[in-house]
Coordinates of C-alpha atoms in Angstrom, one line a residue:
X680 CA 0.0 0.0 0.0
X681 CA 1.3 3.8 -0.9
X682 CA 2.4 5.7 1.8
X683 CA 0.7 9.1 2.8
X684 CA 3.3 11.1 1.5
X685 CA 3.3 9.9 -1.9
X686 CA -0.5 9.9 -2.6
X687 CA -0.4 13.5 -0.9
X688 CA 2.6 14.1 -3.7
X689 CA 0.5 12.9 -6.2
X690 CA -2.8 14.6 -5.4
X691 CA -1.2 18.1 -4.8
X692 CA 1.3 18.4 -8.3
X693 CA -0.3 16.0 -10.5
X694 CA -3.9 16.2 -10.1
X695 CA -5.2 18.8 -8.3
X696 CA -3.7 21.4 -10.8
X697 CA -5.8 19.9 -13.3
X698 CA -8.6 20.5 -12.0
X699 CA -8.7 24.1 -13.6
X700 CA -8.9 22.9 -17.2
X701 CA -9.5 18.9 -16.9
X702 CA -12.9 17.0 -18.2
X703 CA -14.8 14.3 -16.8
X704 CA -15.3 11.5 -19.5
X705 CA -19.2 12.7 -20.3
X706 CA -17.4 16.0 -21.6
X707 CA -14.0 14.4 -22.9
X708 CA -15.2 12.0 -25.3
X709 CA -17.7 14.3 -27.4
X710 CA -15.1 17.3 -27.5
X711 CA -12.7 14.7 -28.7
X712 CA -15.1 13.8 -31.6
X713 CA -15.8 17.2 -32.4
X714 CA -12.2 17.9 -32.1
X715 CA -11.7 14.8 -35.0
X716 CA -14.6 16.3 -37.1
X717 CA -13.0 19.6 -37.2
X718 CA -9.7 18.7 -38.2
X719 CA -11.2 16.4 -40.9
X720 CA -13.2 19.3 -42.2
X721 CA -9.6 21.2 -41.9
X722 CA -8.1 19.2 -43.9
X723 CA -10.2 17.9 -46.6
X724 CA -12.7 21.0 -46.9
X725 CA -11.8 24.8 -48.2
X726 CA -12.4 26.5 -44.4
X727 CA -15.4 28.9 -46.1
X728 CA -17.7 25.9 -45.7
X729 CA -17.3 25.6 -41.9
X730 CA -17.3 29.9 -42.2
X731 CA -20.4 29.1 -44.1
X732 CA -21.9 27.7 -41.7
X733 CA -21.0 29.7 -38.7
X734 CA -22.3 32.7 -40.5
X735 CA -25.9 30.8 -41.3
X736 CA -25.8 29.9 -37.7
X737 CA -24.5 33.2 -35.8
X738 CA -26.8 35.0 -37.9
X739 CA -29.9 33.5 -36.4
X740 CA -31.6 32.5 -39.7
X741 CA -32.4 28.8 -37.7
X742 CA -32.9 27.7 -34.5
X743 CA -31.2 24.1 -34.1
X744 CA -32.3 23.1 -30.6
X745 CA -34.3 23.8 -28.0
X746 CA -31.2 25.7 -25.7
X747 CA -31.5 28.0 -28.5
X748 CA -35.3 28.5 -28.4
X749 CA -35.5 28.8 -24.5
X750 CA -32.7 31.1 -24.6
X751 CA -30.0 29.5 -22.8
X752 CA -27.0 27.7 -24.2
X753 CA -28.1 24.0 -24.0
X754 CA -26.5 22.6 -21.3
X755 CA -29.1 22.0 -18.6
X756 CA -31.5 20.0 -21.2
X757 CA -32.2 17.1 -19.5
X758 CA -32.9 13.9 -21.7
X759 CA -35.9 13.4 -20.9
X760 CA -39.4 13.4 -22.9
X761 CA -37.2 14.8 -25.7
X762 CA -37.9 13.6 -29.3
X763 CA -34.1 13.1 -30.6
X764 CA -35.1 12.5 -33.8
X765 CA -37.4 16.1 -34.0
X766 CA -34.6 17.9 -32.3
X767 CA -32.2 17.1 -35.0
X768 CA -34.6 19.1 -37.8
X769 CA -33.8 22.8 -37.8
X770 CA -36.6 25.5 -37.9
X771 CA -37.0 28.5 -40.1
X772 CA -37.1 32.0 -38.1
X773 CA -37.9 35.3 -39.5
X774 CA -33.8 37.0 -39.8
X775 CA -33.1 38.8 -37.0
X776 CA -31.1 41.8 -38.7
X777 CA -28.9 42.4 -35.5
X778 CA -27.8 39.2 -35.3
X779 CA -27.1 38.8 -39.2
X780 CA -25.4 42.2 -39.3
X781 CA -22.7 41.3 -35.9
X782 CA -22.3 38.2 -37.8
X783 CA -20.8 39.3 -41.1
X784 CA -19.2 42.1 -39.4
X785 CA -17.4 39.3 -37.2
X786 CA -16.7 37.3 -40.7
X787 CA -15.4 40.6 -42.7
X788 CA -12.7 41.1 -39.6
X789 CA -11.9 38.2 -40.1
X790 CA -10.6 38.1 -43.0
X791 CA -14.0 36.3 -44.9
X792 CA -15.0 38.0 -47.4
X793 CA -18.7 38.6 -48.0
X794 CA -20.1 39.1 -51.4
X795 CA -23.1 40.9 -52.6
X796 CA -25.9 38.3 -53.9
X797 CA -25.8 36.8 -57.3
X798 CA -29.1 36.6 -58.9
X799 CA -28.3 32.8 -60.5
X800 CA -26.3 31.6 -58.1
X801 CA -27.5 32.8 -54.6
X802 CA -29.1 30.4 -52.8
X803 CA -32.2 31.2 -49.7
X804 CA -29.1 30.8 -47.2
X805 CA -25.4 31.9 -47.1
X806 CA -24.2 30.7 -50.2
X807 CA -19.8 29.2 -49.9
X808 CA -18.9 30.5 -53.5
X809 CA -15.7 28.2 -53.4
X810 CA -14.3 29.6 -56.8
X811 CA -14.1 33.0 -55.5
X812 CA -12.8 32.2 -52.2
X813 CA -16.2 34.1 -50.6
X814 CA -19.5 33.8 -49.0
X815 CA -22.9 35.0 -50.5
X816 CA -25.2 36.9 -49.3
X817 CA -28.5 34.8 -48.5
X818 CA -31.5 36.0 -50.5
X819 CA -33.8 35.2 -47.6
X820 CA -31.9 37.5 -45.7
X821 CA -32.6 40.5 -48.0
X822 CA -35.1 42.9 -45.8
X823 CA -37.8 43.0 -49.6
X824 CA -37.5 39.4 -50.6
X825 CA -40.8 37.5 -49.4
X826 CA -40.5 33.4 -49.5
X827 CA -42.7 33.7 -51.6
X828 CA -40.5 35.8 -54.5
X829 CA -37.0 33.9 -53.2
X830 CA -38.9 30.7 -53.9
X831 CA -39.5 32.2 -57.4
X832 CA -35.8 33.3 -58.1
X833 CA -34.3 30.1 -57.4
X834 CA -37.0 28.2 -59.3
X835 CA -36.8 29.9 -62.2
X836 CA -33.5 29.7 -63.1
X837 CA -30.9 30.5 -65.0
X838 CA -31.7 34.1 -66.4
X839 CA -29.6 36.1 -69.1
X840 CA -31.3 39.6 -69.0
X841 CA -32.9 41.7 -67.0
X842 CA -36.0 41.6 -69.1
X843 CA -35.7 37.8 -68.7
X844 CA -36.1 37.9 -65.4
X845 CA -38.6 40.4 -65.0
X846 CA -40.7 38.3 -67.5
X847 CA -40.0 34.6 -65.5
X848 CA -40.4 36.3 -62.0
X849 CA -42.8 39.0 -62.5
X850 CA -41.5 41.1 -59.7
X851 CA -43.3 44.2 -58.2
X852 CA -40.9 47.5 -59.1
X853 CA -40.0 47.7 -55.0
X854 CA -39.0 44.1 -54.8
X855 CA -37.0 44.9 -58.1
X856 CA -35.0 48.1 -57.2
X857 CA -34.2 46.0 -53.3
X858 CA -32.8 43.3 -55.4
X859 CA -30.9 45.6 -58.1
X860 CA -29.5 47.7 -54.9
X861 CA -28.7 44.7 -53.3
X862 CA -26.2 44.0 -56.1
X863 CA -27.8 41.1 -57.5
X864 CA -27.4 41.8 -61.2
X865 CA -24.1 43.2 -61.0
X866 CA -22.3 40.1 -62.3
X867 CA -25.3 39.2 -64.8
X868 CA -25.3 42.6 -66.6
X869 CA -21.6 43.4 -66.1
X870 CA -22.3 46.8 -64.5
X871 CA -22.5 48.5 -61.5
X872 CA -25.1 48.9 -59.0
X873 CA -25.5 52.4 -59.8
X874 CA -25.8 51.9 -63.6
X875 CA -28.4 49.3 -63.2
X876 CA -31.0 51.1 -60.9
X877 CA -30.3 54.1 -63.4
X878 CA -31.3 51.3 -66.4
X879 CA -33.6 49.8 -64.5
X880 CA -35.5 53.3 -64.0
X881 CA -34.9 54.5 -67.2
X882 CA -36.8 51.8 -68.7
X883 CA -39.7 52.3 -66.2
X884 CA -40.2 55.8 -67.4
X885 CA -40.3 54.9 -70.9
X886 CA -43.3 52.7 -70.2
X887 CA -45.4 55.2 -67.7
X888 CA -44.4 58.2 -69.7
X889 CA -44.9 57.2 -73.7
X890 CA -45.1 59.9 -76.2
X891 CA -48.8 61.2 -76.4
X892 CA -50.4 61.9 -79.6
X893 CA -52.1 64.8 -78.2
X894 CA -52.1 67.0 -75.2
X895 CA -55.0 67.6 -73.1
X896 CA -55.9 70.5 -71.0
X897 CA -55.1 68.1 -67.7
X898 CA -51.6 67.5 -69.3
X899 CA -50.9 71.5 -69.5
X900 CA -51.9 72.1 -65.7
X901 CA -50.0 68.8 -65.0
X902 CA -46.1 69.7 -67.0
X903 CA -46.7 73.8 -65.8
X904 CA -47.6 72.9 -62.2
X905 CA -43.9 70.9 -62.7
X906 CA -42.3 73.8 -63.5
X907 CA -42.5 74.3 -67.3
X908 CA -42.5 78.1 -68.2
X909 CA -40.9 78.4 -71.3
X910 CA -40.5 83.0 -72.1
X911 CA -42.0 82.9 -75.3
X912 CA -45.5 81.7 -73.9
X913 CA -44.9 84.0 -70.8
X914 CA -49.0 85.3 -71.5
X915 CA -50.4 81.9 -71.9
X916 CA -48.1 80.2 -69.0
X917 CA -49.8 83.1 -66.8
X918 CA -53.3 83.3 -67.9
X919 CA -53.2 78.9 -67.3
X920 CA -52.1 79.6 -63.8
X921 CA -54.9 82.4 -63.0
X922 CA -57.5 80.2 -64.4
X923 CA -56.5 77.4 -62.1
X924 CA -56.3 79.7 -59.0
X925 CA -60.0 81.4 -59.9
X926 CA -60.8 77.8 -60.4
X927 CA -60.4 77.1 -57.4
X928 CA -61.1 80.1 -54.7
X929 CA -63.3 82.8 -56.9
X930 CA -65.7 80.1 -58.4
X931 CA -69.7 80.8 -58.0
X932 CA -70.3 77.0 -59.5
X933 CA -74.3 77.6 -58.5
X934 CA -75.0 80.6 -60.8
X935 CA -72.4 79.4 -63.5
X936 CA -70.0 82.5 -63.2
X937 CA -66.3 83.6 -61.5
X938 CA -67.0 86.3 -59.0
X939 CA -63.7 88.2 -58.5
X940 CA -63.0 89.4 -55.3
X941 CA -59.6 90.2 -54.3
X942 CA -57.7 93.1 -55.7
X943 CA -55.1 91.2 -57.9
X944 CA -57.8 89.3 -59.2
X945 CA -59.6 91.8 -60.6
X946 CA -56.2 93.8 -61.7
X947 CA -55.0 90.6 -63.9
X948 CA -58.5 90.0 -65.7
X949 CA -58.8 93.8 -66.5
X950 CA -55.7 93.5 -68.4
X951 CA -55.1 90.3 -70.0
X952 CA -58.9 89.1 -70.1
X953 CA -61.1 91.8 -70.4
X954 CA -60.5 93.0 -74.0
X955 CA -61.7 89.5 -75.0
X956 CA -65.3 89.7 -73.3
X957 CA -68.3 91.9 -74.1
X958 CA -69.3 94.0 -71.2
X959 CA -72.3 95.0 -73.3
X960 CA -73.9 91.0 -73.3
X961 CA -73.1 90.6 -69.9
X962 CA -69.9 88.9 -70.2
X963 CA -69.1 90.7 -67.2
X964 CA -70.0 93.3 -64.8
X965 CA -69.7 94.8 -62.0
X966 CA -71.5 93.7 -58.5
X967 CA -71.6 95.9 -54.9
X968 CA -68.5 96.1 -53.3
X969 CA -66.6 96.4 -56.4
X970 CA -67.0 92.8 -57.1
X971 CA -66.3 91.4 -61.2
X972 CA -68.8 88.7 -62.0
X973 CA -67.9 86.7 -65.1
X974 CA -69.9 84.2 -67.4
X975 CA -67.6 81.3 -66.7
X976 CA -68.6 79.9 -70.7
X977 CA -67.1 83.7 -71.8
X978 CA -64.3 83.0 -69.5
X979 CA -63.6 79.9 -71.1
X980 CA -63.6 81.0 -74.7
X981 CA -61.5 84.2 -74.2
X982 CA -59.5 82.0 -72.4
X983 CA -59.0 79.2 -75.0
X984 CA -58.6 82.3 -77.4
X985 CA -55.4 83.4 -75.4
X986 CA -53.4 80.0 -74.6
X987 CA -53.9 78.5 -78.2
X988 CA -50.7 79.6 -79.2
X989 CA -49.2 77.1 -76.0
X990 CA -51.6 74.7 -77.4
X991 CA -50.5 74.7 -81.5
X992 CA -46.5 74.2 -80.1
X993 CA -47.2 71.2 -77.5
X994 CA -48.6 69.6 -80.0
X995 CA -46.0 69.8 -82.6
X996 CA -43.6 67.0 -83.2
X997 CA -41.2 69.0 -81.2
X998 CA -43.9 69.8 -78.5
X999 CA -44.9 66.5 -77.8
X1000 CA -41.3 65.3 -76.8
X1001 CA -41.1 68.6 -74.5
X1002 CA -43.9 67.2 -72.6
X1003 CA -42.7 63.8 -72.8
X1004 CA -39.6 64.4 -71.4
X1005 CA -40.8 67.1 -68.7
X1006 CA -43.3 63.7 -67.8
X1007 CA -40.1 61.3 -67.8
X1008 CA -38.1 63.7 -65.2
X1009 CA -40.8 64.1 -63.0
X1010 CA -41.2 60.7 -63.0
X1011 CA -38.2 60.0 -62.5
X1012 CA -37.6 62.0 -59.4
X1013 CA -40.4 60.8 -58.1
X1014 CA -39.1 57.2 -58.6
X1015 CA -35.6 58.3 -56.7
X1016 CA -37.0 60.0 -53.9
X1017 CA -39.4 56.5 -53.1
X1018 CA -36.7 54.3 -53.9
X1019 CA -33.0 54.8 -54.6
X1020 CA -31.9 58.1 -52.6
X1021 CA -28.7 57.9 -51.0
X1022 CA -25.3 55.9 -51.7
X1023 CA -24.6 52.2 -52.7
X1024 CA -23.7 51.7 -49.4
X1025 CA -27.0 53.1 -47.7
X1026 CA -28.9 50.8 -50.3
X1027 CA -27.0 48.0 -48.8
X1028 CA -27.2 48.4 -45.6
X1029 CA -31.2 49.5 -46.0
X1030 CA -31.7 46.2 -47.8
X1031 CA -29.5 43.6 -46.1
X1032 CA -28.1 45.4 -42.4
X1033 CA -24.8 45.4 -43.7
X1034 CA -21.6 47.1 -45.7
X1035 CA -20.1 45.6 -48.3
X1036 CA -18.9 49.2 -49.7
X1037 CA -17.5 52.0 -47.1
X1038 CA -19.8 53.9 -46.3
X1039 CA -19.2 58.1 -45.1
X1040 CA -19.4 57.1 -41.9
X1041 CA -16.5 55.1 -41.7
X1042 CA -15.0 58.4 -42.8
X1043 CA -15.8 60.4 -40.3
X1044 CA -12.2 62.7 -38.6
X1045 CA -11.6 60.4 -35.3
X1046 CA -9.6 62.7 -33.9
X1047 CA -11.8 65.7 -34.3
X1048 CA -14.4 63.8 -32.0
X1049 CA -12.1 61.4 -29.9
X1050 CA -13.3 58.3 -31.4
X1051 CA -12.1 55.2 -30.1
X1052 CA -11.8 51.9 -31.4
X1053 CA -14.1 50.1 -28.7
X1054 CA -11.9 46.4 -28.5
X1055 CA -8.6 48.8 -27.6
X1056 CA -10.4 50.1 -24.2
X1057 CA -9.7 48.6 -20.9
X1058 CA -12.3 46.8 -19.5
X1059 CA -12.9 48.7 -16.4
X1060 CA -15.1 52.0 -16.2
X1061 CA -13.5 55.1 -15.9
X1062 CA -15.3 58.1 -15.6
X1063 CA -12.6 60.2 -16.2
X1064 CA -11.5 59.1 -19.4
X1065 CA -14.8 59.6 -21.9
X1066 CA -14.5 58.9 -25.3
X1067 CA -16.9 58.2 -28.0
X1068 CA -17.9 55.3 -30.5
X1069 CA -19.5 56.2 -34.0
X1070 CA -21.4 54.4 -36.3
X1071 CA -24.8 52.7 -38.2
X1072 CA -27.3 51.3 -35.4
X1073 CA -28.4 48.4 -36.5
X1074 CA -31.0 47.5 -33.2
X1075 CA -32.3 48.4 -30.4
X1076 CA -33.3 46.6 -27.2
X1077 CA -36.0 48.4 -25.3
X1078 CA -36.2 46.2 -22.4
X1079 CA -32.5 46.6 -21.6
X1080 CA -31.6 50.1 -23.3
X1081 CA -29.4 49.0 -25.5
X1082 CA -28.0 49.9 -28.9
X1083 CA -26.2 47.4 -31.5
X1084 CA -23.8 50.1 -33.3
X1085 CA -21.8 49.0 -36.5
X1086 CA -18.9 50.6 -36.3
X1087 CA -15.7 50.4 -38.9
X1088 CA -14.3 48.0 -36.4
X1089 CA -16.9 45.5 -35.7
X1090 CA -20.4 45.7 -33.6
X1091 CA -20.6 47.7 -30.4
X1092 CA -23.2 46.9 -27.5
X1093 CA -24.2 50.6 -26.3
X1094 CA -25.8 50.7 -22.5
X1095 CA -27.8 53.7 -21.6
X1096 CA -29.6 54.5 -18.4
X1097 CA -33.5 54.3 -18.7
X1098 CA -34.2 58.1 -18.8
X1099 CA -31.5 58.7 -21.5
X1100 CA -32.6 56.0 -23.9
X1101 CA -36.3 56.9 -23.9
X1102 CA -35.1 60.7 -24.7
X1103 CA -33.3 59.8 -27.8
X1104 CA -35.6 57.0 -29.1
X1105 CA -39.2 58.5 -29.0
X1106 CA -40.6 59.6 -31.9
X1107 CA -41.4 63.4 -31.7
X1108 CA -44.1 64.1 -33.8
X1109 CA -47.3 66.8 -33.6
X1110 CA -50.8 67.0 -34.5
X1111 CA -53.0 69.5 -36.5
X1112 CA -55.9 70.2 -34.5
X1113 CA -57.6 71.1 -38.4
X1114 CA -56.7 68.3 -40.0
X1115 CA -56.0 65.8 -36.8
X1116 CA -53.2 64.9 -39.0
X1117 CA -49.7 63.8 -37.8
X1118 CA -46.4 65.1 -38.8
X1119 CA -42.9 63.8 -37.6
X1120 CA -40.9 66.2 -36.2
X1121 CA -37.6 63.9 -35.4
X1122 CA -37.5 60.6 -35.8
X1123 CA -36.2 57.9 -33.2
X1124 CA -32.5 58.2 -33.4
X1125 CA -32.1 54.6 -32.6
X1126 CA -33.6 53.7 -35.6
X1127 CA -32.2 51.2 -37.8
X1128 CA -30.0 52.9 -40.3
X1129 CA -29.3 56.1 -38.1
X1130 CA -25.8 57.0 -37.8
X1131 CA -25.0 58.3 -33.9
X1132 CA -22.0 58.8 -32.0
X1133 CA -22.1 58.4 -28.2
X1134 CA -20.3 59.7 -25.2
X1135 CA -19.0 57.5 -22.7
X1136 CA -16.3 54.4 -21.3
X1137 CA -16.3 50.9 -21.5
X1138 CA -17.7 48.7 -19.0
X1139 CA -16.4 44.6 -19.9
X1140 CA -18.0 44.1 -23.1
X1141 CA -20.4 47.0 -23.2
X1142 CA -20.1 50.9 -24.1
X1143 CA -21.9 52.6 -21.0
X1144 CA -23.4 56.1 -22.5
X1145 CA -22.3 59.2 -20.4
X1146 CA -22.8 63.0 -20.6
X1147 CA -19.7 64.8 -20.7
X1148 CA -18.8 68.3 -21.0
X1149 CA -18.1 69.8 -24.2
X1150 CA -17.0 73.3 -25.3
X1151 CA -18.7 75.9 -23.8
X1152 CA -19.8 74.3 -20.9
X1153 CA -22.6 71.8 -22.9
X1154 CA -23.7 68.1 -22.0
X1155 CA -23.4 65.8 -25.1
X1156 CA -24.5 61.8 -24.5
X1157 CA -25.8 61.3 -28.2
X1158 CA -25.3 62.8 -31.3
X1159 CA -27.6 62.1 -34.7
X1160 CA -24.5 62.4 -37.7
X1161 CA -26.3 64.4 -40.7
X1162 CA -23.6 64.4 -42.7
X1163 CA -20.0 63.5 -43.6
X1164 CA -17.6 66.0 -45.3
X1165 CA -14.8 65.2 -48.0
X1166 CA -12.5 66.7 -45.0
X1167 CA -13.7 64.1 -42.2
X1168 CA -15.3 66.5 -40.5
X1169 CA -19.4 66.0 -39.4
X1170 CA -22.5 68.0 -39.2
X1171 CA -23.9 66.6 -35.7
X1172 CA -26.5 67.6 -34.2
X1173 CA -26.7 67.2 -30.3
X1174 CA -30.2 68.3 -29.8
X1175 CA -34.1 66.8 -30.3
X1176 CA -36.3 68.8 -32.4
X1177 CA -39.2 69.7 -31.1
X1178 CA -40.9 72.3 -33.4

């Protein structure tokens, strides 16, 4: 039998110091045969499968087991009354946009490179694109694509135009600009993103906005309330534009006349008008209070008399494409400011929560506004040392008060107090008592897509928010970044608006 001593040897350099890192058996033996499976997917596998896979995974786009579902990690499931053969199937969630945003951002610093979707290749999850050494973005991840249309896309493949695919998908023009901004007929059409959505929108105008074979009296008040005012129909342009304000406010429908109230009113028709209508039959008169009454059918016919000139030219050859093209840049605008306003790097992060371009923000002067990288901070709080983190919030959590911020050097966890985060994240907005209608003053700055910078330390592996004291005595927490300049420097501003 072992003496004391040696056993006491034995226990107190040879085993009890491994009982900081050591495993019982139950953990040993799977972690060894994970250990195995990894190094066999190591070796005979290009790495962006397993990356693959992490990404589908970190992202949230399934929930694998019930850990997951419960929210905690899995480890105190007991065996019991669990179906093993139902917990092995995976469930599809609705993508959580925070989660798929930290996890590409993890991927990118990493060195993985994430590519912009590929109409024909894409597939509904993160896509390994082996040849090209990259990921690809999943179309079920892209905020505008229903099952329904991703379902459609993959189905109805292989295209070779865009007209092909508009034909074989029959998209809606929303779900066609989110997929062009998205990227994913770059590779298809050769181009950039830019040149397709302007393709893509000139071809839309040319089929709402054909050339007319006449105009109509709607169409004049339609291209002249745009703007059009050519000099050499000066007369006409302002005769149209009285007869659509007397239209409107000095109009006695009832007794089938104009009654002319107001002093320009009466000024304008006395010299432009009048010398067209017959006082003597009544075309118009004179009422009490120095009021014009006029016949509105006299009206009309002096009226048609003066603009026939603006008439005879809009609907020359050379008219009719004036009007056309006036119709196709109004269009057009209007087209832009619904769908496509901003950068190629807005339009990806609006569309799929993250940057695959550098976006202005990543710009921004960080020593101008003592911007830290958050990872370089020590862990501890100090109160004397604020500093500030900048970037594209990509969620909010209003139970806990916290902001996800995307920042050029990976996803920051933002804590504020409760008071401080329901100041910048309500929606100020008033009300007209005539109308009862609402109008947004300032939008929540937590919003996704907003670009903020905050004020504050770092606390373990959150940013705690804090005011601090700027120049000229002011408390900043929370800034809402309008604007980058080619020189780095921001226009910030540090205050709600209220009016």
């Amino acid at each position: 039998m072992a003496r004391k001593e040696f056993l006491d040897y034995v226990w107190t350099y040879c085993i009890e110091p491994q009982l900081g890192y050591s495993f019982s058996l139950n953990h040993t033996l799977p972690y060894s045969v994970i250990a195995v499976q990894e190094a066999n997917l190591a070796t005979r596998w290009n790495p962006l499968y397993w990356q693959c896979a992490c990404l589908c995974v970190n992202s949230g786009n399934y929930v694998g087991d019930i850990g997951e579902e419960s929210e905690d990690d899995g480890e105190n499931q007991e065996n019991s009354d669990v179906d093993l053969e139902e917990e092995q199937k995976t469930k599809k969630v609705a993508p959580n946009y925070t989660k798929i945003s930290k996890a590409i951002s993890d991927m990118q610093l990493s060195g993985v490179t994430i590519e912009l979707p590929d109409i024909n290749t894409s597939q509904e999850e993160f896509y390994p694109d082996v040849k090209n050494n990259a990921i690809l973005y999943s179309l079920s991840a892209i905020t505008g694509v229903s099952d329904s249309l991703y379902n459609k896309i993959i189905s109805n493949r292989p295209y070779v135009s865009l007209d092909d695919f508009i034909t074989k998908v029959e998209p809606t023009v929303g779900e066609m600009f989110c997929l062009i901004e998205c990227g994913c007929f770059n590779k298809l059409l050769n181009k950039t993103t830019e040149q397709i959505v302007y393709l893509y929108a000139q071809k839309l105008a040319e089929e709402n906005c054909p050339l007319k074979e006449k105009i109509t009296a709607t169409d004049l008040k339609k291209i002249v309330s745009l703007g059009y005012e050519p000099e050499q129909f000066n007369t006409e342009i302002r005769v149209l534009k009285y007869k659509m304000y007397i239209d409107k406010n000095q109009k006695d429908s009832a007794n089938k006349r104009y009654l002319l109230t107001d002093e320009t009113c009466k000024k304008f028709f006395m010299v432009y008008i009048s010398d067209k209508l017959n006082m003597g039959k009544s075309e118009y008169y004179y009422l009490p209070d120095d009021v014009i009454g006029v016949k509105i059918t006299a009206f009309e016919k002096a009226y048609n008399t003066i603009i026939q000139p603006l008439y005879q030219y809009l609907n020359s050859p050379d008219g009719l494409k004036k009007v056309q093209s006036i119709r196709k840049d109004n269009f057009l605008e209007e087209l832009r400011n619904k769908y496509y306003t901003g950068t190629c790097a807005d339009w990806q992060f609006k569309n799929m929560c993250f940057y695959r371009d550098k976006p202005a923000i990543f710009n921004i002067n960080k020593i101008m506004y003592n911007i830290v990288n958050f990872n370089d901070l020590p862990e501890t709080f100090d109160s004397k040392n604020i500093c500030a983190v900048a970037g594209t919030v990509i969620g909010a959590n209003n139970g806990k008060h916290v902001v996800s911020l995307l920042t050029d050097t990976g996803v920051v966890e933002v804590k504020f107090y409760a008071e401080a985060y329901i100041k910048y994240n309500q929606k100020i907005s008033t009300v007209d008592s005539a109308t009862n209608k609402k109008t947004v003053l300032d939008d929540s700055w937590f919003k996704r897509g907003a670009n903020i910078i905050v004020y504050g330390s770092r606390r373990e592996n959150v940013f705690a928010a804090r005011n601090f004291k700027a120049e000229r005595g002011y408390y900043r927490m929370v800034g809402l970044i309008e604007q980058i300049n080619l020189d780095g420097s921001a226009n910030i501003r540090y205050n709600r608006n209220k009016k």
